[in-house]
Coordinates of C-alpha atoms in Angstrom, one line a residue:
M1 CA 108.7 74.4 96.1
G2 CA 106.1 76.8 97.5
M3 CA 102.9 77.2 95.5
T4 CA 101.7 80.7 94.6
D5 CA 98.1 81.2 93.6
V6 CA 98.7 83.5 90.7
L7 CA 102.0 84.5 89.0
I8 CA 101.6 87.7 87.0
V9 CA 104.3 88.2 84.3
G10 CA 104.7 91.9 83.5
A11 CA 104.4 94.8 85.8
G12 CA 102.8 97.5 83.6
P13 CA 99.4 98.9 84.3
T14 CA 97.6 95.7 83.3
G15 CA 99.7 93.4 85.6
L16 CA 99.6 95.9 88.5
V17 CA 95.8 96.3 88.4
L18 CA 95.4 92.5 88.4
A19 CA 97.9 92.1 91.2
C20 CA 96.1 94.8 93.4
D21 CA 92.7 93.2 92.7
L22 CA 93.9 89.7 93.6
A23 CA 96.0 90.8 96.6
R24 CA 93.0 92.6 98.3
R25 CA 91.1 89.3 97.9
G26 CA 93.7 87.6 100.0
A27 CA 95.1 85.6 97.1
A28 CA 98.9 84.7 97.2
V29 CA 100.2 86.7 94.3
R30 CA 103.6 87.1 92.7
I31 CA 104.4 89.7 90.0
V32 CA 107.6 89.5 88.1
D33 CA 109.1 91.7 85.3
R34 CA 112.2 91.0 83.3
S35 CA 113.3 94.7 83.5
P36 CA 116.1 95.3 86.0
A37 CA 114.3 98.5 87.2
P38 CA 110.6 99.4 87.1
P39 CA 109.7 99.4 83.4
R40 CA 109.4 103.0 82.1
T41 CA 107.8 103.8 78.8
S42 CA 106.4 107.0 77.2
R43 CA 103.3 105.6 75.7
A44 CA 100.0 105.8 77.4
K45 CA 98.8 109.3 78.3
G46 CA 96.3 108.3 81.0
P47 CA 93.1 106.5 82.0
N48 CA 89.8 107.0 80.3
P49 CA 86.6 107.4 82.3
R50 CA 86.0 103.7 82.7
S51 CA 89.5 103.1 83.9
L52 CA 89.1 105.9 86.4
E53 CA 86.1 104.0 87.9
I54 CA 88.3 100.9 88.2
L55 CA 91.2 102.9 89.8
D56 CA 88.6 104.4 92.2
D57 CA 87.5 100.8 93.1
L58 CA 91.1 100.0 93.9
G59 CA 91.4 103.1 96.1
V60 CA 93.9 105.1 94.0
A61 CA 91.7 107.4 91.9
E62 CA 92.2 110.5 94.1
E63 CA 96.0 110.0 94.0
V64 CA 95.9 109.6 90.2
L65 CA 93.8 112.8 89.8
A66 CA 96.2 114.7 92.1
A67 CA 99.3 113.5 90.1
G68 CA 97.9 114.3 86.7
S69 CA 95.9 117.0 84.9
A70 CA 92.7 117.4 83.0
P71 CA 93.1 116.7 79.2
L72 CA 94.3 119.8 77.4
P73 CA 92.9 121.7 74.4
M74 CA 94.8 121.0 71.2
L75 CA 96.5 123.8 69.4
K76 CA 97.1 122.9 65.7
Y77 CA 99.7 124.5 63.5
R78 CA 100.5 124.5 59.8
D79 CA 103.8 125.9 58.4
R80 CA 104.7 126.9 61.9
R81 CA 101.7 129.1 62.5
P82 CA 98.8 128.3 64.7
V83 CA 95.7 127.7 62.6
A84 CA 93.1 126.1 64.9
E85 CA 92.3 125.1 68.4
A86 CA 90.0 122.3 69.5
D87 CA 89.0 121.0 72.9
P88 CA 87.4 117.6 72.3
W89 CA 86.5 117.4 76.0
A90 CA 84.8 120.8 76.2
D91 CA 81.3 119.3 76.4
S92 CA 82.3 116.3 78.6
A93 CA 81.0 116.6 82.2
P94 CA 80.3 114.2 85.0
S95 CA 76.7 113.0 85.0
P96 CA 74.6 111.2 87.7
D97 CA 75.4 107.8 86.1
A98 CA 79.1 108.5 85.4
R99 CA 81.3 110.4 87.9
Y100 CA 84.2 110.8 85.4
G101 CA 83.1 112.8 82.3
R102 CA 86.6 112.6 80.7
G103 CA 89.9 110.8 80.9
W104 CA 92.9 112.2 82.7
L105 CA 96.5 113.0 81.7
I106 CA 99.1 111.2 83.8
A107 CA 102.5 109.8 82.8
Q108 CA 102.3 106.0 82.6
W109 CA 105.3 105.6 84.8
R110 CA 103.7 107.8 87.4
L111 CA 100.5 105.7 87.3
E112 CA 102.5 102.5 87.7
G113 CA 104.3 104.0 90.7
I114 CA 100.9 104.7 92.4
L115 CA 99.8 101.1 91.7
R116 CA 103.1 99.7 92.9
D117 CA 102.7 101.6 96.2
R118 CA 99.1 100.3 96.6
L119 CA 100.3 96.8 95.9
A120 CA 103.1 97.1 98.5
G121 CA 100.4 98.0 101.0
Y122 CA 99.2 94.4 100.6
G123 CA 102.7 93.1 101.2
V124 CA 103.4 92.4 97.5
R125 CA 106.4 93.8 95.7
V126 CA 107.3 93.6 92.0
E127 CA 110.2 91.1 91.5
L128 CA 112.4 92.8 89.0
G129 CA 115.0 91.1 86.7
R130 CA 112.9 87.9 86.6
E131 CA 112.5 86.6 83.0
V132 CA 110.2 83.7 82.4
V133 CA 111.7 81.2 79.9
G134 CA 109.6 78.1 80.5
L135 CA 106.0 77.1 81.4
A136 CA 104.8 73.5 82.0
Q137 CA 101.3 72.7 83.1
G138 CA 100.8 69.7 85.4
R139 CA 98.1 67.9 87.4
D140 CA 98.1 67.3 91.1
E141 CA 97.3 63.8 92.1
G142 CA 93.9 63.2 93.8
E143 CA 92.9 66.8 93.6
G144 CA 89.8 66.6 91.4
D145 CA 89.1 68.9 88.5
D146 CA 90.8 71.9 89.9
G147 CA 94.0 70.2 91.0
G148 CA 96.6 71.5 88.7
H149 CA 99.6 73.9 88.6
V150 CA 102.0 75.5 86.3
D151 CA 105.8 75.0 86.7
V152 CA 107.7 78.2 85.8
T153 CA 111.3 78.4 84.8
Y154 CA 113.3 81.6 85.0
A155 CA 116.4 82.7 83.1
D156 CA 118.2 82.5 86.4
G157 CA 117.3 81.7 90.0
P158 CA 115.1 78.9 91.3
A159 CA 112.0 77.7 89.5
G160 CA 108.5 78.4 90.8
R161 CA 105.0 76.9 90.8
A162 CA 101.6 78.6 90.6
R163 CA 98.0 77.6 90.3
Y164 CA 97.6 80.1 87.5
V165 CA 99.8 82.3 85.4
V166 CA 98.7 85.5 83.6
G167 CA 100.9 87.0 80.9
C168 CA 100.6 90.8 81.1
D169 CA 104.0 91.1 79.4
G170 CA 103.2 93.3 76.4
A171 CA 103.1 93.0 72.7
H172 CA 106.2 90.8 72.5
S173 CA 104.9 88.6 75.3
S174 CA 107.1 85.7 76.3
V175 CA 104.2 83.9 77.9
R176 CA 102.2 84.0 74.6
K177 CA 105.1 82.7 72.7
L178 CA 105.8 79.9 75.2
L179 CA 102.1 78.8 74.8
G180 CA 102.5 78.9 71.0
I181 CA 99.4 81.1 70.7
T182 CA 99.4 82.9 67.3
F183 CA 99.2 86.7 67.2
E184 CA 97.4 87.3 63.9
G185 CA 97.2 90.7 62.2
T186 CA 99.3 93.2 60.4
T187 CA 102.1 95.6 61.0
A188 CA 102.1 98.7 58.9
E189 CA 105.8 99.2 58.3
D190 CA 105.2 102.6 56.7
Q191 CA 103.0 104.0 59.6
V192 CA 105.7 104.9 62.0
M193 CA 106.1 107.4 64.8
V194 CA 109.0 108.3 67.0
C195 CA 108.2 109.0 70.7
G196 CA 110.0 110.1 73.8
D197 CA 110.0 112.1 77.0
V198 CA 111.8 115.4 76.4
D199 CA 112.7 118.6 78.4
L200 CA 112.2 121.9 76.7
A201 CA 113.7 125.2 77.9
E202 CA 111.3 126.8 80.4
G203 CA 108.7 129.2 79.0
V204 CA 109.2 128.5 75.3
L205 CA 105.8 126.8 74.9
D206 CA 102.4 127.3 76.6
R207 CA 102.0 124.3 79.0
T208 CA 98.2 124.7 79.0
R209 CA 98.0 123.3 75.4
W210 CA 98.8 120.1 73.5
H211 CA 100.7 121.5 70.5
Q212 CA 100.4 119.7 67.2
W213 CA 102.3 120.7 64.0
F214 CA 101.0 118.9 61.0
D215 CA 102.8 119.6 57.7
E216 CA 102.8 117.9 54.4
D217 CA 106.2 116.4 55.0
G218 CA 105.6 115.2 58.6
A219 CA 104.4 116.2 62.1
V220 CA 105.5 117.0 65.6
M221 CA 103.3 116.8 68.7
L222 CA 104.2 118.1 72.1
C223 CA 102.1 117.5 75.2
P224 CA 103.1 118.7 78.7
I225 CA 103.7 115.9 81.2
P226 CA 101.7 116.7 84.3
G227 CA 103.7 117.0 87.5
T228 CA 106.9 118.2 85.7
R229 CA 108.0 121.8 85.1
T230 CA 109.7 121.2 81.8
G231 CA 108.8 117.7 80.7
W232 CA 106.9 117.0 77.5
W233 CA 105.7 114.0 75.5
F234 CA 107.3 114.2 72.1
Q235 CA 105.7 112.4 69.2
A236 CA 106.7 112.9 65.5
G237 CA 106.9 111.4 62.1
P238 CA 110.5 109.9 61.9
E239 CA 113.4 111.3 60.0
R240 CA 114.1 109.1 56.9
D241 CA 117.3 108.1 55.1
G242 CA 118.0 108.6 51.4
R243 CA 115.9 105.6 50.5
G244 CA 112.9 106.8 52.5
R245 CA 113.4 104.3 55.4
P246 CA 112.6 105.6 58.9
L247 CA 115.6 106.4 61.1
A248 CA 115.8 105.3 64.7
P249 CA 115.0 108.1 67.2
T250 CA 117.8 110.1 68.7
A251 CA 118.0 113.3 70.8
D252 CA 119.7 115.1 67.9
G253 CA 117.0 113.8 65.5
F254 CA 114.3 115.2 67.8
R255 CA 116.1 118.5 67.7
R256 CA 116.2 118.5 63.9
L257 CA 112.5 117.6 63.7
L258 CA 111.6 120.4 66.3
A259 CA 113.6 123.0 64.3
H260 CA 112.1 121.8 61.0
H261 CA 108.4 121.9 62.0
T262 CA 108.1 124.4 64.8
A263 CA 109.4 128.0 65.3
L264 CA 111.6 126.7 68.1
P265 CA 115.4 126.2 67.7
G266 CA 116.6 122.7 68.2
R267 CA 118.7 123.7 71.2
D268 CA 115.5 124.4 73.2
L269 CA 115.2 120.6 73.5
T270 CA 117.6 120.0 76.4
R271 CA 117.0 116.3 77.1
A272 CA 115.4 113.3 75.5
E273 CA 114.9 109.9 77.0
L274 CA 112.6 106.8 76.8
L275 CA 113.0 107.0 73.0
S276 CA 111.0 104.5 71.0
T277 CA 109.7 103.8 67.5
Y278 CA 106.0 103.1 67.3
R279 CA 104.7 101.1 64.3
V280 CA 100.9 100.7 63.8
N281 CA 100.4 97.0 64.8
V282 CA 96.9 95.6 64.7
R283 CA 97.1 92.0 66.1
M284 CA 95.2 89.8 68.4
A285 CA 95.8 86.4 70.0
D286 CA 93.4 83.7 68.8
R287 CA 92.7 82.8 72.4
F288 CA 93.2 84.4 75.7
R289 CA 93.5 81.2 77.8
A290 CA 95.4 77.9 77.5
G291 CA 94.5 75.8 80.5
R292 CA 95.9 77.5 83.6
V293 CA 97.7 80.3 81.7
L294 CA 95.8 83.4 80.6
L295 CA 96.8 86.6 78.6
A296 CA 95.8 90.2 79.2
G297 CA 96.5 93.6 77.8
D298 CA 99.0 94.0 75.0
A299 CA 100.0 90.4 75.3
A300 CA 96.5 89.5 74.0
H301 CA 95.8 92.4 71.6
V302 CA 97.6 95.5 70.2
H303 CA 96.0 98.1 68.0
A304 CA 96.4 101.6 66.7
I305 CA 97.3 104.3 69.2
A306 CA 94.3 106.5 68.1
G307 CA 91.8 107.1 70.8
G308 CA 94.2 106.1 73.6
L309 CA 92.6 102.7 74.2
G310 CA 95.7 100.5 74.6
M311 CA 96.5 100.8 78.3
N312 CA 92.8 101.3 79.1
T313 CA 91.8 98.0 77.4
G314 CA 94.5 96.2 79.4
I315 CA 93.3 97.7 82.7
Q316 CA 89.7 96.6 81.9
D317 CA 90.9 93.1 80.9
A318 CA 92.6 92.9 84.4
F319 CA 89.4 94.0 86.2
N320 CA 87.3 91.5 84.3
L321 CA 89.7 88.6 85.1
G322 CA 90.7 89.5 88.7
W323 CA 87.3 88.7 90.4
K324 CA 86.9 85.5 88.4
L325 CA 90.3 84.2 89.4
G326 CA 89.5 85.2 93.0
L327 CA 86.3 83.3 93.2
V328 CA 87.8 80.2 91.6
L329 CA 90.8 80.3 93.9
A330 CA 88.6 80.6 97.0
G331 CA 86.7 77.5 95.9
H332 CA 83.3 79.3 95.5
A333 CA 83.1 79.1 91.6
D334 CA 84.0 76.3 89.2
A335 CA 87.1 76.8 87.1
E336 CA 84.8 77.1 84.1
L337 CA 84.1 80.7 85.2
L338 CA 87.5 81.5 83.7
D339 CA 86.2 80.7 80.3
T340 CA 84.0 83.8 80.5
Y341 CA 87.1 86.0 80.5
E342 CA 87.9 85.2 76.9
E343 CA 84.1 85.0 76.0
E344 CA 83.7 88.6 77.2
R345 CA 87.0 90.3 76.5
L346 CA 88.0 88.7 73.1
P347 CA 85.0 90.4 71.3
V348 CA 85.8 93.7 73.1
A349 CA 89.4 93.5 71.9
A350 CA 88.3 92.7 68.3
R351 CA 85.9 95.7 68.4
T352 CA 88.7 97.9 69.8
L353 CA 91.0 96.9 66.9
D354 CA 88.3 98.0 64.5
L355 CA 87.5 101.2 66.4
T356 CA 91.1 102.3 66.7
S357 CA 91.9 101.5 63.1
E358 CA 88.9 103.6 62.0
R359 CA 89.9 106.5 64.3
L360 CA 93.5 106.3 62.9
R361 CA 92.1 106.5 59.4
A362 CA 89.9 109.5 60.4
T363 CA 92.9 111.2 62.0
L364 CA 95.3 110.6 59.1
E365 CA 92.5 112.0 56.9
A366 CA 92.0 115.0 59.2
I367 CA 95.6 116.1 59.4
R368 CA 95.9 116.4 55.7
R369 CA 93.9 119.6 56.0
P370 CA 95.2 122.6 57.9
G371 CA 93.5 122.7 61.3
G372 CA 93.0 118.9 61.5
G373 CA 94.5 117.1 64.5
L374 CA 94.3 114.3 67.0
D375 CA 90.8 115.4 68.2
A376 CA 89.5 113.4 65.3
A377 CA 90.4 110.3 67.3
I378 CA 88.2 111.2 70.3
T379 CA 84.6 110.0 70.2
P380 CA 82.1 108.9 72.8
D381 CA 83.3 105.3 72.1
T382 CA 86.7 106.1 73.6
T383 CA 85.3 106.7 77.1
G384 CA 85.0 102.9 77.8
L385 CA 81.7 103.5 79.5
G386 CA 79.6 101.9 76.8
V387 CA 81.5 98.6 76.8
G388 CA 79.3 95.7 78.0
Y389 CA 78.9 92.0 77.6
R390 CA 75.3 91.4 76.6
W391 CA 76.3 88.2 74.7
S392 CA 78.0 86.7 77.7
S393 CA 76.8 83.5 79.4
L394 CA 77.1 85.6 82.6
A395 CA 74.4 88.0 81.3
A396 CA 71.5 86.1 82.9
G397 CA 68.0 86.6 81.5
G398 CA 65.6 88.8 83.6
R399 CA 64.4 91.7 81.6
A400 CA 63.4 90.9 78.1
P401 CA 65.4 92.8 75.5
G402 CA 62.6 95.2 74.6
A403 CA 63.7 98.5 73.1
E404 CA 61.1 100.4 75.0
Q405 CA 62.5 99.6 78.5
P406 CA 64.8 102.2 80.0
G407 CA 67.9 101.2 82.0
P408 CA 70.7 98.7 81.5
R409 CA 70.4 95.1 80.4
A410 CA 72.3 92.1 81.8
G411 CA 76.0 92.5 80.7
D412 CA 76.0 96.3 80.6
R413 CA 78.1 98.5 82.9
A414 CA 76.1 99.2 86.1
P415 CA 75.4 102.9 86.2
D416 CA 76.5 105.1 89.0
A417 CA 74.0 107.4 90.9
P418 CA 74.3 109.9 93.7
C419 CA 72.3 108.9 96.8
A420 CA 72.3 109.3 100.6
D421 CA 73.2 106.8 103.3
A422 CA 69.9 105.7 104.9
A423 CA 71.3 105.8 108.4
T424 CA 73.4 108.9 108.4
G425 CA 72.1 110.9 105.6
E426 CA 75.7 111.3 104.3
R427 CA 76.2 111.7 100.5
T428 CA 77.3 108.6 98.7
R429 CA 77.0 107.0 95.3
L430 CA 76.1 103.5 94.0
H431 CA 79.7 103.0 92.8
R432 CA 80.9 103.6 96.4
V433 CA 78.5 100.9 97.5
F434 CA 80.0 98.6 94.9
V435 CA 83.6 99.3 96.0
G436 CA 85.7 96.3 97.0
P437 CA 85.9 92.8 95.8
R438 CA 82.3 91.7 96.3
T439 CA 79.1 91.1 94.3
T440 CA 76.3 93.5 95.2
V441 CA 72.6 92.8 95.2
L442 CA 70.5 96.0 94.9
G443 CA 66.9 95.9 95.8
F444 CA 64.4 98.6 94.6
G445 CA 60.9 98.7 96.1
R446 CA 59.2 96.9 99.1
G447 CA 58.9 93.7 97.1
S448 CA 62.7 93.3 97.1
A449 CA 63.0 92.9 100.9
A450 CA 62.5 89.1 100.9
V451 CA 65.2 88.3 98.3
L452 CA 67.6 90.7 100.0
R453 CA 67.0 89.0 103.3
E454 CA 67.4 85.5 101.8
T455 CA 70.7 86.6 100.1
A456 CA 72.0 88.1 103.3
D457 CA 71.2 84.9 105.2
A458 CA 72.9 82.7 102.7
Y459 CA 75.9 84.8 101.8
G460 CA 76.3 87.5 104.4
G461 CA 79.5 88.0 106.4
D462 CA 82.6 87.2 104.4
A463 CA 81.2 85.2 101.5
G464 CA 81.8 88.0 99.1
V465 CA 78.2 89.2 98.6
R466 CA 76.6 92.3 100.0
V467 CA 73.0 93.5 99.8
C468 CA 71.8 97.1 99.5
R469 CA 68.2 98.3 99.7
V470 CA 67.7 101.4 97.6
Y471 CA 64.8 103.4 99.1
A472 CA 62.8 105.9 97.1
A473 CA 62.7 109.4 98.7
H474 CA 59.1 109.0 100.1
E475 CA 59.5 105.4 101.4
D476 CA 59.4 104.7 105.1
R477 CA 62.9 103.8 106.1
A478 CA 62.2 102.7 109.7
G479 CA 64.3 99.6 110.4
A480 CA 66.5 100.1 107.3
E481 CA 69.4 97.6 107.2
P482 CA 73.0 98.9 107.5
G483 CA 74.3 100.0 104.1
A484 CA 70.9 100.9 102.7
V485 CA 70.7 104.1 100.6
V486 CA 68.1 106.6 99.8
D487 CA 67.6 107.6 96.1
D488 CA 66.6 111.1 97.2
A489 CA 66.9 112.7 93.8
G490 CA 65.5 109.7 91.8
H491 CA 68.8 109.2 89.9
A492 CA 69.2 105.5 90.8
S493 CA 65.6 104.5 89.7
T494 CA 66.1 106.5 86.5
A495 CA 69.5 104.9 85.8
Y496 CA 68.2 101.3 86.4
G497 CA 64.8 101.9 84.7
T498 CA 62.9 100.7 87.8
G499 CA 60.4 103.6 87.7
A500 CA 58.8 104.5 91.0
S501 CA 58.9 100.9 92.2
G502 CA 58.4 102.1 95.7
D503 CA 54.8 102.8 94.9
T504 CA 53.8 99.5 93.4
G505 CA 55.5 97.3 96.0
A506 CA 56.5 94.9 93.2
G507 CA 60.1 95.9 93.1
T508 CA 63.2 95.1 91.1
V509 CA 66.4 93.3 92.1
V510 CA 69.8 93.9 90.3
V511 CA 72.8 91.7 90.8
V512 CA 76.0 93.7 90.1
R513 CA 79.2 91.8 89.5
P514 CA 82.4 92.8 91.3
D515 CA 83.5 94.5 88.0
H516 CA 80.4 96.8 88.0
H517 CA 78.5 94.9 85.3
V518 CA 74.9 93.9 85.6
G519 CA 74.5 90.1 86.0
V520 CA 70.8 89.9 86.6
L521 CA 68.1 92.6 86.4
A522 CA 64.7 91.0 87.3
P523 CA 61.4 91.5 89.1
A524 CA 61.9 91.1 92.8
D525 CA 59.7 88.0 92.9
D526 CA 62.1 86.2 90.5
T527 CA 64.2 84.9 93.4
R528 CA 65.2 81.8 91.4
S529 CA 67.2 83.9 88.8
V530 CA 69.1 85.7 91.7
R531 CA 69.7 82.4 93.6
E532 CA 71.0 80.5 90.6
Y533 CA 73.3 83.4 89.5
L534 CA 74.8 83.8 93.0
R535 CA 75.3 80.0 93.2
R536 CA 77.3 80.0 90.0
L537 CA 79.6 82.7 91.3
H538 CA 79.7 82.1 95.0
G539 CA 78.7 78.5 95.6
T540 CA 75.7 77.7 97.8
G541 CA 76.7 80.0 100.6
R542 CA 76.6 79.6 104.3
S543 CA 73.0 78.4 104.8
A544 CA 73.7 75.2 102.8
E545 CA 76.6 74.4 105.1
R546 CA 74.6 75.2 108.2
S547 CA 71.4 73.5 107.3
P548 CA 70.6 72.0 103.9
G549 CA 66.9 72.4 104.6
M550 CA 67.0 76.1 104.7
V551 CA 67.8 76.6 101.0
D552 CA 65.1 74.2 100.1
A553 CA 62.6 75.9 102.4
V554 CA 62.8 79.1 100.3
R555 CA 62.5 77.5 96.9

């Protein structure tokens, strides 16, 4: 039986992002889904700004932007008449430290198609109709600590074996159930919504608006699906039977709801598919890892739809886990690195549960008044850009947590900044420097040259670490190393709080993890912090293999 490095169960956005990230690292990946055709749901309406940064790193952001549309202003109705309009994104704009000022509207199935194509470019295809029904973890004889595997049984077809398995198989996750991991929380049986993709007769509604009818006896929301002429996302309060119980969604039911709440006749709804009932579920797994099996996305946590954080939290789970699995599989990092996945993402999931429940309460409160709508769910918290891991064991010391210091701390998202390539003068950005599955060491100021040189000697080439000297506008760049950038407008030094370090010569060094979070931010003469951090992620590097004395010589 051939061994696969990582078996990913579930081919939604979470599983696909993880598969792309691992495949580009050269890991042997399989991704299976129990659906006989690519799974199609009408749930997520698109990536938030942080997810767009991740999709950019994976090389698909331009395609996602082209296939979708900017988020639309919301037109709110009461008693069939328009009463208010709101554009929660009106003041959102790109900034030097964040290229994406707002999320993007794109059908989830379209986003998944883009990710499947990217994955196919690495020679990996989703294996459909493969349902996992058994998992058994075993040890490999004489293989030391990391010698283990998971035997996987499918409903039909031959069994498989993988070094790791990741369950990205949604709220009803088979992987989670097979592990016996509890999914604690609540389901609000009375908070129910029916959803689907529908076609409306052409021209009956303005496609530049997200229309929201909120009445005392229910609601209908219609948002145009980008890339379609007549497609809309339909969400509504359900029809109910004589005893007040919600009825299952049907095309005719959607027509009755449309006629009841809007000024449109039911016959204007010409098609309805991907029908589903959404209940507010707020649940979380009590752990995200059991040995060699891990959980991500809805398999690990589900929460209220308000704020649109479901798919986004899953994409961000995958991006946190991918590089860690990659470094462990390559033998650079100890398997303990995988413990930091739960350490970092479980508190984020818990906070997301609280945040979305709070946004849902605010939204339900808002829609009781004419003119209230889903804009109540949108806050700066829903961009994802503020999510960090300051509590993590991977957030190494360096800068003391003083309130007066500008710039990020260890664990925070590493800010972007526009700059210029030192050799060619071409415009670039720090997040372009970070692209690809590597750790980046940024050096600000003359004093950083030594630690950058030492890092390049130890880890250069294909060891997964790159160095980048960030020159201030006035610094002499003669002899600049390839890949160096010029902070010509001062945005990078502002973003990282390094001041005009080019003047003092002291300098600052920043280690940025492959998922764009700061690992170390330290004075450039603190070479030990940098060296110890890189050793934890990437082993001792080339110099140790070449000549053990070299590493000692620079201590």
